[in-house]
Amino acid sequence: MEAEAINVRFPFSVTNLEFRNKIEEILSLQANPLENRLKGLKPAARTLYDKGIELQNKLQDMVNNSEWEVKSNDLEYTSYTMKDNSHLLYIKSIAIVPATPIEVYTYLQLDQYTKEHDYYYLGGKTIEEYSVNIKTRHWTFSTGMFAARRDFVLLQHTQYNPDGSIHVAFGSIEDPRLPPTMIPVRGNVAVAGYVIRPRSDGKSELVYATAMNMCGSLAGLGKKNVVKEQGKRAYWISRAFAKRFNP
């Protein structure tokens, strides 16, 4: 299947094969019934799939929670924070991206571009891909301060919905191939993800939300900077698209 045949713009410097594979992931989710996707999964992958469904439900509950408080209300984005009795940092960011949900999703899957929209990102990789919508990821981040780097081992579950929206949920898992180390400090993501909704003007509403524990020692200023940058995450993604489509 050629990318041009499905009317997707993608002005990034990636190979046609890489682009096509990412697009085919989402088309496969769109076309194949759930029972077909589950049929060939091994027990370990099925366990991850079930956990992914749990993460999707938690992501929706978090995004729609009425306790969010506006942290910053800019013309181009809105950021929110929320508090509870846990040690989690709750952050949400909303912006309009000048691209379709498929284009936004594809961009977010290509780790070589993550630095464009995540100030603290140092590097990452896919550990294992179990199916078109289940994979495990490993990402490393700086803290922006003198504190140790953080890394996260995450399960990613992607859900394509009949209304054209795409939900990408993440949550921390243990993987014996990547045991915790002293440095970087292993952080914990209770749930995080993107909700990418289509708009009638061909753009997308992007909601990014996370509930995470940075773990280890991190000064108050360091946490403040993390909240500030993560709160602009949707905006940075929108700006990256605006620059590439309208250089």
PDB file of C-alpha atoms in Angstrom:
ATOM      1  CA  MET A   1       0.000   0.000   0.000  1.00  0.00           C
ATOM      2  CA  GLU A   2       1.475   3.338  -1.007  1.00  0.00           C
ATOM      3  CA  ALA A   3       1.220   6.252   1.397  1.00  0.00           C
ATOM      4  CA  GLU A   4      -0.088   8.530  -1.355  1.00  0.00           C
ATOM      5  CA  ALA A   5      -3.094   6.269  -1.904  1.00  0.00           C
ATOM      6  CA  ILE A   6      -4.530   7.095   1.505  1.00  0.00           C
ATOM      7  CA  ASN A   7      -4.064  10.870   1.216  1.00  0.00           C
ATOM      8  CA  VAL A   8      -1.657  11.422   4.087  1.00  0.00           C
ATOM      9  CA  ARG A   9       0.830  14.272   4.150  1.00  0.00           C
ATOM     10  CA  PHE A  10       4.142  13.493   5.761  1.00  0.00           C
ATOM     11  CA  PRO A  11       6.997  15.907   5.084  1.00  0.00           C
ATOM     12  CA  PHE A  12       9.417  14.229   7.464  1.00  0.00           C
ATOM     13  CA  SER A  13      12.749  12.730   6.456  1.00  0.00           C
ATOM     14  CA  VAL A  14      11.833   9.065   6.900  1.00  0.00           C
ATOM     15  CA  THR A  15      11.976   6.203   4.449  1.00  0.00           C
ATOM     16  CA  ASN A  16       8.855   5.295   2.510  1.00  0.00           C
ATOM     17  CA  LEU A  17       8.910   1.858   4.134  1.00  0.00           C
ATOM     18  CA  GLU A  18       9.037   3.264   7.662  1.00  0.00           C
ATOM     19  CA  PHE A  19       6.202   5.657   6.892  1.00  0.00           C
ATOM     20  CA  ARG A  20       4.118   2.957   5.223  1.00  0.00           C
ATOM     21  CA  ASN A  21       4.580   0.554   8.127  1.00  0.00           C
ATOM     22  CA  LYS A  22       3.347   3.125  10.631  1.00  0.00           C
ATOM     23  CA  ILE A  23       0.350   4.047   8.484  1.00  0.00           C
ATOM     24  CA  GLU A  24      -0.509   0.382   7.970  1.00  0.00           C
ATOM     25  CA  GLU A  25      -0.515  -0.098  11.750  1.00  0.00           C
ATOM     26  CA  ILE A  26      -3.402   2.291  12.171  1.00  0.00           C
ATOM     27  CA  LEU A  27      -5.219   1.082   9.047  1.00  0.00           C
ATOM     28  CA  SER A  28      -5.018  -2.455  10.389  1.00  0.00           C
ATOM     29  CA  LEU A  29      -6.583  -1.322  13.656  1.00  0.00           C
ATOM     30  CA  GLN A  30      -9.287   0.418  11.662  1.00  0.00           C
ATOM     31  CA  ALA A  31     -10.070  -2.550   9.409  1.00  0.00           C
ATOM     32  CA  ASN A  32      -9.684  -5.661  11.590  1.00  0.00           C
ATOM     33  CA  PRO A  33     -12.332  -6.682  14.132  1.00  0.00           C
ATOM     34  CA  LEU A  34     -11.152  -7.093  17.707  1.00  0.00           C
ATOM     35  CA  GLU A  35     -11.548 -10.894  17.646  1.00  0.00           C
ATOM     36  CA  ASN A  36      -9.194 -11.143  14.649  1.00  0.00           C
ATOM     37  CA  ARG A  37      -6.520  -9.095  16.406  1.00  0.00           C
ATOM     38  CA  LEU A  38      -6.688 -11.268  19.521  1.00  0.00           C
ATOM     39  CA  LYS A  39      -6.725 -14.606  17.719  1.00  0.00           C
ATOM     40  CA  GLY A  40      -2.974 -14.999  17.184  1.00  0.00           C
ATOM     41  CA  LEU A  41      -1.740 -13.500  20.432  1.00  0.00           C
ATOM     42  CA  LYS A  42       0.402 -15.616  22.733  1.00  0.00           C
ATOM     43  CA  PRO A  43      -0.585 -15.721  26.439  1.00  0.00           C
ATOM     44  CA  ALA A  44       2.032 -13.141  27.460  1.00  0.00           C
ATOM     45  CA  ALA A  45       0.866 -10.761  24.759  1.00  0.00           C
ATOM     46  CA  ARG A  46      -2.773 -11.329  25.693  1.00  0.00           C
ATOM     47  CA  THR A  47      -1.945 -10.365  29.278  1.00  0.00           C
ATOM     48  CA  LEU A  48      -0.385  -7.142  28.008  1.00  0.00           C
ATOM     49  CA  TYR A  49      -3.407  -6.543  25.790  1.00  0.00           C
ATOM     50  CA  ASP A  50      -5.736  -6.838  28.788  1.00  0.00           C
ATOM     51  CA  LYS A  51      -3.530  -4.446  30.753  1.00  0.00           C
ATOM     52  CA  GLY A  52      -3.639  -2.095  27.766  1.00  0.00           C
ATOM     53  CA  ILE A  53      -7.452  -2.062  27.888  1.00  0.00           C
ATOM     54  CA  GLU A  54      -7.240  -1.181  31.579  1.00  0.00           C
ATOM     55  CA  LEU A  55      -4.867   1.666  30.733  1.00  0.00           C
ATOM     56  CA  GLN A  56      -7.250   2.953  28.066  1.00  0.00           C
ATOM     57  CA  ASN A  57     -10.075   3.066  30.610  1.00  0.00           C
ATOM     58  CA  LYS A  58      -7.848   4.828  33.149  1.00  0.00           C
ATOM     59  CA  LEU A  59      -6.716   7.318  30.493  1.00  0.00           C
ATOM     60  CA  GLN A  60     -10.314   8.243  29.639  1.00  0.00           C
ATOM     61  CA  ASP A  61     -11.212   8.581  33.317  1.00  0.00           C
ATOM     62  CA  MET A  62      -8.201  10.813  33.897  1.00  0.00           C
ATOM     63  CA  VAL A  63      -8.746  13.010  30.834  1.00  0.00           C
ATOM     64  CA  ASN A  64     -12.418  13.529  31.716  1.00  0.00           C
ATOM     65  CA  ASN A  65     -11.872  14.049  35.450  1.00  0.00           C
ATOM     66  CA  SER A  66     -13.654  17.179  36.702  1.00  0.00           C
ATOM     67  CA  GLU A  67     -10.918  17.976  39.257  1.00  0.00           C
ATOM     68  CA  TRP A  68      -8.441  19.429  36.760  1.00  0.00           C
ATOM     69  CA  GLU A  69      -7.420  23.027  37.466  1.00  0.00           C
ATOM     70  CA  VAL A  70      -6.231  25.381  34.731  1.00  0.00           C
ATOM     71  CA  LYS A  71      -2.521  26.072  35.113  1.00  0.00           C
ATOM     72  CA  SER A  72      -2.046  28.176  31.988  1.00  0.00           C
ATOM     73  CA  ASN A  73      -4.580  29.326  29.410  1.00  0.00           C
ATOM     74  CA  ASP A  74      -2.770  30.513  26.307  1.00  0.00           C
ATOM     75  CA  LEU A  75      -4.199  31.265  22.872  1.00  0.00           C
ATOM     76  CA  GLU A  76      -2.446  28.178  21.480  1.00  0.00           C
ATOM     77  CA  TYR A  77      -2.799  25.687  24.330  1.00  0.00           C
ATOM     78  CA  THR A  78      -4.283  25.069  27.770  1.00  0.00           C
ATOM     79  CA  SER A  79      -2.461  23.234  30.535  1.00  0.00           C
ATOM     80  CA  TYR A  80      -3.930  21.745  33.702  1.00  0.00           C
ATOM     81  CA  THR A  81      -2.765  20.174  36.932  1.00  0.00           C
ATOM     82  CA  MET A  82      -4.578  18.068  39.511  1.00  0.00           C
ATOM     83  CA  LYS A  83      -3.746  16.939  43.027  1.00  0.00           C
ATOM     84  CA  ASP A  84      -4.681  13.897  45.074  1.00  0.00           C
ATOM     85  CA  ASN A  85      -3.258  12.114  48.094  1.00  0.00           C
ATOM     86  CA  SER A  86      -0.654  10.167  46.092  1.00  0.00           C
ATOM     87  CA  HIS A  87       2.898  11.078  45.037  1.00  0.00           C
ATOM     88  CA  LEU A  88       1.839  11.354  41.403  1.00  0.00           C
ATOM     89  CA  LEU A  89       2.260  14.420  39.220  1.00  0.00           C
ATOM     90  CA  TYR A  90      -0.953  14.992  37.253  1.00  0.00           C
ATOM     91  CA  ILE A  91      -0.523  17.086  34.114  1.00  0.00           C
ATOM     92  CA  LYS A  92      -2.803  17.679  31.125  1.00  0.00           C
ATOM     93  CA  SER A  93      -2.254  19.707  27.972  1.00  0.00           C
ATOM     94  CA  ILE A  94      -4.641  20.495  25.101  1.00  0.00           C
ATOM     95  CA  ALA A  95      -3.852  22.077  21.731  1.00  0.00           C
ATOM     96  CA  ILE A  96      -5.073  22.100  18.127  1.00  0.00           C
ATOM     97  CA  VAL A  97      -2.654  20.407  15.716  1.00  0.00           C
ATOM     98  CA  PRO A  98      -2.741  21.304  11.983  1.00  0.00           C
ATOM     99  CA  ALA A  99      -2.838  17.648  10.914  1.00  0.00           C
ATOM    100  CA  THR A 100      -5.194  14.667  10.871  1.00  0.00           C
ATOM    101  CA  PRO A 101      -5.222  12.115  13.726  1.00  0.00           C
ATOM    102  CA  ILE A 102      -3.376   9.567  11.552  1.00  0.00           C
ATOM    103  CA  GLU A 103      -0.655  12.099  10.784  1.00  0.00           C
ATOM    104  CA  VAL A 104      -0.308  13.049  14.444  1.00  0.00           C
ATOM    105  CA  TYR A 105      -0.221   9.402  15.531  1.00  0.00           C
ATOM    106  CA  THR A 106       2.439   8.514  12.959  1.00  0.00           C
ATOM    107  CA  TYR A 107       4.636  11.430  14.010  1.00  0.00           C
ATOM    108  CA  LEU A 108       4.406  10.441  17.674  1.00  0.00           C
ATOM    109  CA  GLN A 109       5.552   6.880  16.884  1.00  0.00           C
ATOM    110  CA  LEU A 110       8.841   8.002  15.345  1.00  0.00           C
ATOM    111  CA  ASP A 111      11.313   8.374  18.188  1.00  0.00           C
ATOM    112  CA  GLN A 112      13.769  10.391  16.109  1.00  0.00           C
ATOM    113  CA  TYR A 113      11.341  13.337  16.273  1.00  0.00           C
ATOM    114  CA  THR A 114      10.453  13.156  19.967  1.00  0.00           C
ATOM    115  CA  LYS A 115      13.078  15.756  20.880  1.00  0.00           C
ATOM    116  CA  GLU A 116      11.108  18.279  18.811  1.00  0.00           C
ATOM    117  CA  HIS A 117       8.197  18.168  21.223  1.00  0.00           C
ATOM    118  CA  ASP A 118       9.717  16.899  24.494  1.00  0.00           C
ATOM    119  CA  TYR A 119      12.421  19.116  25.959  1.00  0.00           C
ATOM    120  CA  TYR A 120      13.633  16.466  28.408  1.00  0.00           C
ATOM    121  CA  TYR A 121      13.760  13.498  26.030  1.00  0.00           C
ATOM    122  CA  LEU A 122      17.197  11.861  25.721  1.00  0.00           C
ATOM    123  CA  GLY A 123      16.455   8.683  23.784  1.00  0.00           C
ATOM    124  CA  GLY A 124      14.165   5.720  23.402  1.00  0.00           C
ATOM    125  CA  LYS A 125      13.374   2.518  21.605  1.00  0.00           C
ATOM    126  CA  THR A 126      10.697  -0.095  21.074  1.00  0.00           C
ATOM    127  CA  ILE A 127      11.574  -3.126  23.203  1.00  0.00           C
ATOM    128  CA  GLU A 128       9.112  -5.500  21.554  1.00  0.00           C
ATOM    129  CA  GLU A 129       6.129  -5.187  19.231  1.00  0.00           C
ATOM    130  CA  TYR A 130       3.520  -7.845  19.966  1.00  0.00           C
ATOM    131  CA  SER A 131       0.829  -6.687  17.532  1.00  0.00           C
ATOM    132  CA  VAL A 132      -0.197  -3.553  15.677  1.00  0.00           C
ATOM    133  CA  ASN A 133      -1.555  -2.014  18.851  1.00  0.00           C
ATOM    134  CA  ILE A 134       0.574  -3.542  21.624  1.00  0.00           C
ATOM    135  CA  LYS A 135       4.243  -2.721  22.140  1.00  0.00           C
ATOM    136  CA  THR A 136       6.661  -2.090  24.974  1.00  0.00           C
ATOM    137  CA  ARG A 137       8.846   1.009  25.014  1.00  0.00           C
ATOM    138  CA  HIS A 138      11.901   2.284  26.889  1.00  0.00           C
ATOM    139  CA  TRP A 139      12.504   6.029  27.190  1.00  0.00           C
ATOM    140  CA  THR A 140      15.121   8.087  29.030  1.00  0.00           C
ATOM    141  CA  PHE A 141      14.718  11.724  30.100  1.00  0.00           C
ATOM    142  CA  SER A 142      16.776  14.420  31.741  1.00  0.00           C
ATOM    143  CA  THR A 143      15.270  16.372  34.631  1.00  0.00           C
ATOM    144  CA  GLY A 144      16.514  19.762  33.504  1.00  0.00           C
ATOM    145  CA  MET A 145      18.375  20.112  36.816  1.00  0.00           C
ATOM    146  CA  PHE A 146      21.361  18.482  38.537  1.00  0.00           C
ATOM    147  CA  ALA A 147      19.278  15.460  39.540  1.00  0.00           C
ATOM    148  CA  ALA A 148      19.803  12.044  37.950  1.00  0.00           C
ATOM    149  CA  ARG A 149      18.206  11.114  34.665  1.00  0.00           C
ATOM    150  CA  ARG A 150      14.937   9.174  34.708  1.00  0.00           C
ATOM    151  CA  ASP A 151      13.940   6.224  32.574  1.00  0.00           C
ATOM    152  CA  PHE A 152      10.609   4.489  32.041  1.00  0.00           C
ATOM    153  CA  VAL A 153       9.679   1.028  30.782  1.00  0.00           C
ATOM    154  CA  LEU A 154       6.188   1.314  29.373  1.00  0.00           C
ATOM    155  CA  LEU A 155       3.421  -0.673  27.794  1.00  0.00           C
ATOM    156  CA  GLN A 156       1.809   1.165  24.875  1.00  0.00           C
ATOM    157  CA  HIS A 157      -1.713   0.328  23.728  1.00  0.00           C
ATOM    158  CA  THR A 158      -3.258   2.026  20.684  1.00  0.00           C
ATOM    159  CA  GLN A 159      -6.980   2.184  20.050  1.00  0.00           C
ATOM    160  CA  TYR A 160      -8.587   3.388  16.827  1.00  0.00           C
ATOM    161  CA  ASN A 161     -12.217   4.447  17.238  1.00  0.00           C
ATOM    162  CA  PRO A 162     -15.108   4.559  14.736  1.00  0.00           C
ATOM    163  CA  ASP A 163     -15.323   8.364  15.046  1.00  0.00           C
ATOM    164  CA  GLY A 164     -11.760   8.652  13.676  1.00  0.00           C
ATOM    165  CA  SER A 165     -10.136   9.425  17.021  1.00  0.00           C
ATOM    166  CA  ILE A 166      -7.001   7.609  18.163  1.00  0.00           C
ATOM    167  CA  HIS A 167      -6.198   6.892  21.801  1.00  0.00           C
ATOM    168  CA  VAL A 168      -2.653   5.943  22.816  1.00  0.00           C
ATOM    169  CA  ALA A 169      -2.280   4.798  26.424  1.00  0.00           C
ATOM    170  CA  PHE A 170       0.925   4.121  28.375  1.00  0.00           C
ATOM    171  CA  GLY A 171       1.674   2.586  31.751  1.00  0.00           C
ATOM    172  CA  SER A 172       4.781   1.369  33.547  1.00  0.00           C
ATOM    173  CA  ILE A 173       5.569  -2.346  33.524  1.00  0.00           C
ATOM    174  CA  GLU A 174       8.464  -4.548  34.639  1.00  0.00           C
ATOM    175  CA  ASP A 175      10.644  -6.138  31.989  1.00  0.00           C
ATOM    176  CA  PRO A 176      13.483  -8.515  32.983  1.00  0.00           C
ATOM    177  CA  ARG A 177      15.449  -7.328  29.945  1.00  0.00           C
ATOM    178  CA  LEU A 178      15.642  -3.836  31.458  1.00  0.00           C
ATOM    179  CA  PRO A 179      16.003  -4.070  35.248  1.00  0.00           C
ATOM    180  CA  PRO A 180      16.107  -0.801  37.254  1.00  0.00           C
ATOM    181  CA  THR A 181      19.530   0.762  37.795  1.00  0.00           C
ATOM    182  CA  MET A 182      20.948   3.421  40.123  1.00  0.00           C
ATOM    183  CA  ILE A 183      21.277   5.869  37.242  1.00  0.00           C
ATOM    184  CA  PRO A 184      19.030   6.537  35.500  1.00  0.00           C
ATOM    185  CA  VAL A 185      16.401   6.377  38.228  1.00  0.00           C
ATOM    186  CA  ARG A 186      13.409   4.266  37.171  1.00  0.00           C
ATOM    187  CA  GLY A 187      10.272   6.407  37.185  1.00  0.00           C
ATOM    188  CA  ASN A 188       6.710   5.187  37.343  1.00  0.00           C
ATOM    189  CA  VAL A 189       3.812   6.108  35.054  1.00  0.00           C
ATOM    190  CA  ALA A 190       0.459   5.106  36.536  1.00  0.00           C
ATOM    191  CA  VAL A 191      -1.178   6.093  33.254  1.00  0.00           C
ATOM    192  CA  ALA A 192      -0.411   8.531  30.462  1.00  0.00           C
ATOM    193  CA  GLY A 193      -1.311   9.014  26.845  1.00  0.00           C
ATOM    194  CA  TYR A 194      -2.758  10.939  23.958  1.00  0.00           C
ATOM    195  CA  VAL A 195      -6.343  11.390  22.836  1.00  0.00           C
ATOM    196  CA  ILE A 196      -6.301  12.604  19.227  1.00  0.00           C
ATOM    197  CA  ARG A 197      -9.710  13.743  17.961  1.00  0.00           C
ATOM    198  CA  PRO A 198     -10.545  14.762  14.369  1.00  0.00           C
ATOM    199  CA  ARG A 199     -12.036  18.167  13.632  1.00  0.00           C
ATOM    200  CA  SER A 200     -14.217  19.253  10.732  1.00  0.00           C
ATOM    201  CA  ASP A 201     -11.469  21.604   9.463  1.00  0.00           C
ATOM    202  CA  GLY A 202      -9.000  18.724   8.902  1.00  0.00           C
ATOM    203  CA  LYS A 203      -7.059  19.489  12.061  1.00  0.00           C
ATOM    204  CA  SER A 204      -6.968  17.520  15.320  1.00  0.00           C
ATOM    205  CA  GLU A 205      -7.610  18.293  18.931  1.00  0.00           C
ATOM    206  CA  LEU A 206      -4.739  16.752  20.875  1.00  0.00           C
ATOM    207  CA  VAL A 207      -5.071  15.980  24.565  1.00  0.00           C
ATOM    208  CA  TYR A 208      -1.955  14.815  26.402  1.00  0.00           C
ATOM    209  CA  ALA A 209      -2.289  13.678  30.012  1.00  0.00           C
ATOM    210  CA  THR A 210      -0.053  11.907  32.501  1.00  0.00           C
ATOM    211  CA  ALA A 211      -0.049  10.703  36.089  1.00  0.00           C
ATOM    212  CA  MET A 212       3.550   9.890  36.951  1.00  0.00           C
ATOM    213  CA  ASN A 213       5.991   9.605  39.831  1.00  0.00           C
ATOM    214  CA  MET A 214       9.489  10.806  38.996  1.00  0.00           C
ATOM    215  CA  CYS A 215      10.809   8.741  41.956  1.00  0.00           C
ATOM    216  CA  GLY A 216      14.119   9.401  43.647  1.00  0.00           C
ATOM    217  CA  SER A 217      15.214  12.856  44.771  1.00  0.00           C
ATOM    218  CA  LEU A 218      14.009  15.844  42.750  1.00  0.00           C
ATOM    219  CA  ALA A 219      13.995  19.389  44.121  1.00  0.00           C
ATOM    220  CA  GLY A 220      10.867  21.511  44.056  1.00  0.00           C
ATOM    221  CA  LEU A 221      12.192  23.633  41.193  1.00  0.00           C
ATOM    222  CA  GLY A 222      12.879  20.495  39.164  1.00  0.00           C
ATOM    223  CA  LYS A 223       9.287  19.308  39.605  1.00  0.00           C
ATOM    224  CA  LYS A 224       8.040  22.793  38.731  1.00  0.00           C
ATOM    225  CA  ASN A 225       9.997  22.732  35.475  1.00  0.00           C
ATOM    226  CA  VAL A 226       8.673  19.263  34.617  1.00  0.00           C
ATOM    227  CA  VAL A 227       5.096  20.429  35.211  1.00  0.00           C
ATOM    228  CA  LYS A 228       5.686  23.502  33.050  1.00  0.00           C
ATOM    229  CA  GLU A 229       7.220  21.630  30.115  1.00  0.00           C
ATOM    230  CA  GLN A 230       4.819  18.678  30.218  1.00  0.00           C
ATOM    231  CA  GLY A 231       1.958  21.147  30.428  1.00  0.00           C
ATOM    232  CA  LYS A 232       3.051  22.528  27.054  1.00  0.00           C
ATOM    233  CA  ARG A 233       3.523  19.109  25.459  1.00  0.00           C
ATOM    234  CA  ALA A 234       0.496  19.340  23.154  1.00  0.00           C
ATOM    235  CA  TYR A 235       1.593  22.832  22.135  1.00  0.00           C
ATOM    236  CA  TRP A 236       5.120  21.688  21.234  1.00  0.00           C
ATOM    237  CA  ILE A 237       3.636  18.946  19.033  1.00  0.00           C
ATOM    238  CA  SER A 238       1.328  21.453  17.350  1.00  0.00           C
ATOM    239  CA  ARG A 239       4.215  23.857  16.759  1.00  0.00           C
ATOM    240  CA  ALA A 240       6.367  21.095  15.253  1.00  0.00           C
ATOM    241  CA  PHE A 241       3.635  20.325  12.712  1.00  0.00           C
ATOM    242  CA  ALA A 242       3.069  23.990  11.918  1.00  0.00           C
ATOM    243  CA  LYS A 243       6.782  24.437  11.180  1.00  0.00           C
ATOM    244  CA  ARG A 244       6.988  21.376   8.961  1.00  0.00           C
ATOM    245  CA  PHE A 245       3.802  21.951   6.986  1.00  0.00           C
ATOM    246  CA  ASN A 246       4.323  25.717   6.753  1.00  0.00           C
ATOM    247  CA  PRO A 247       8.101  26.241   6.775  1.00  0.00           C
TER     248      PRO A 247
END
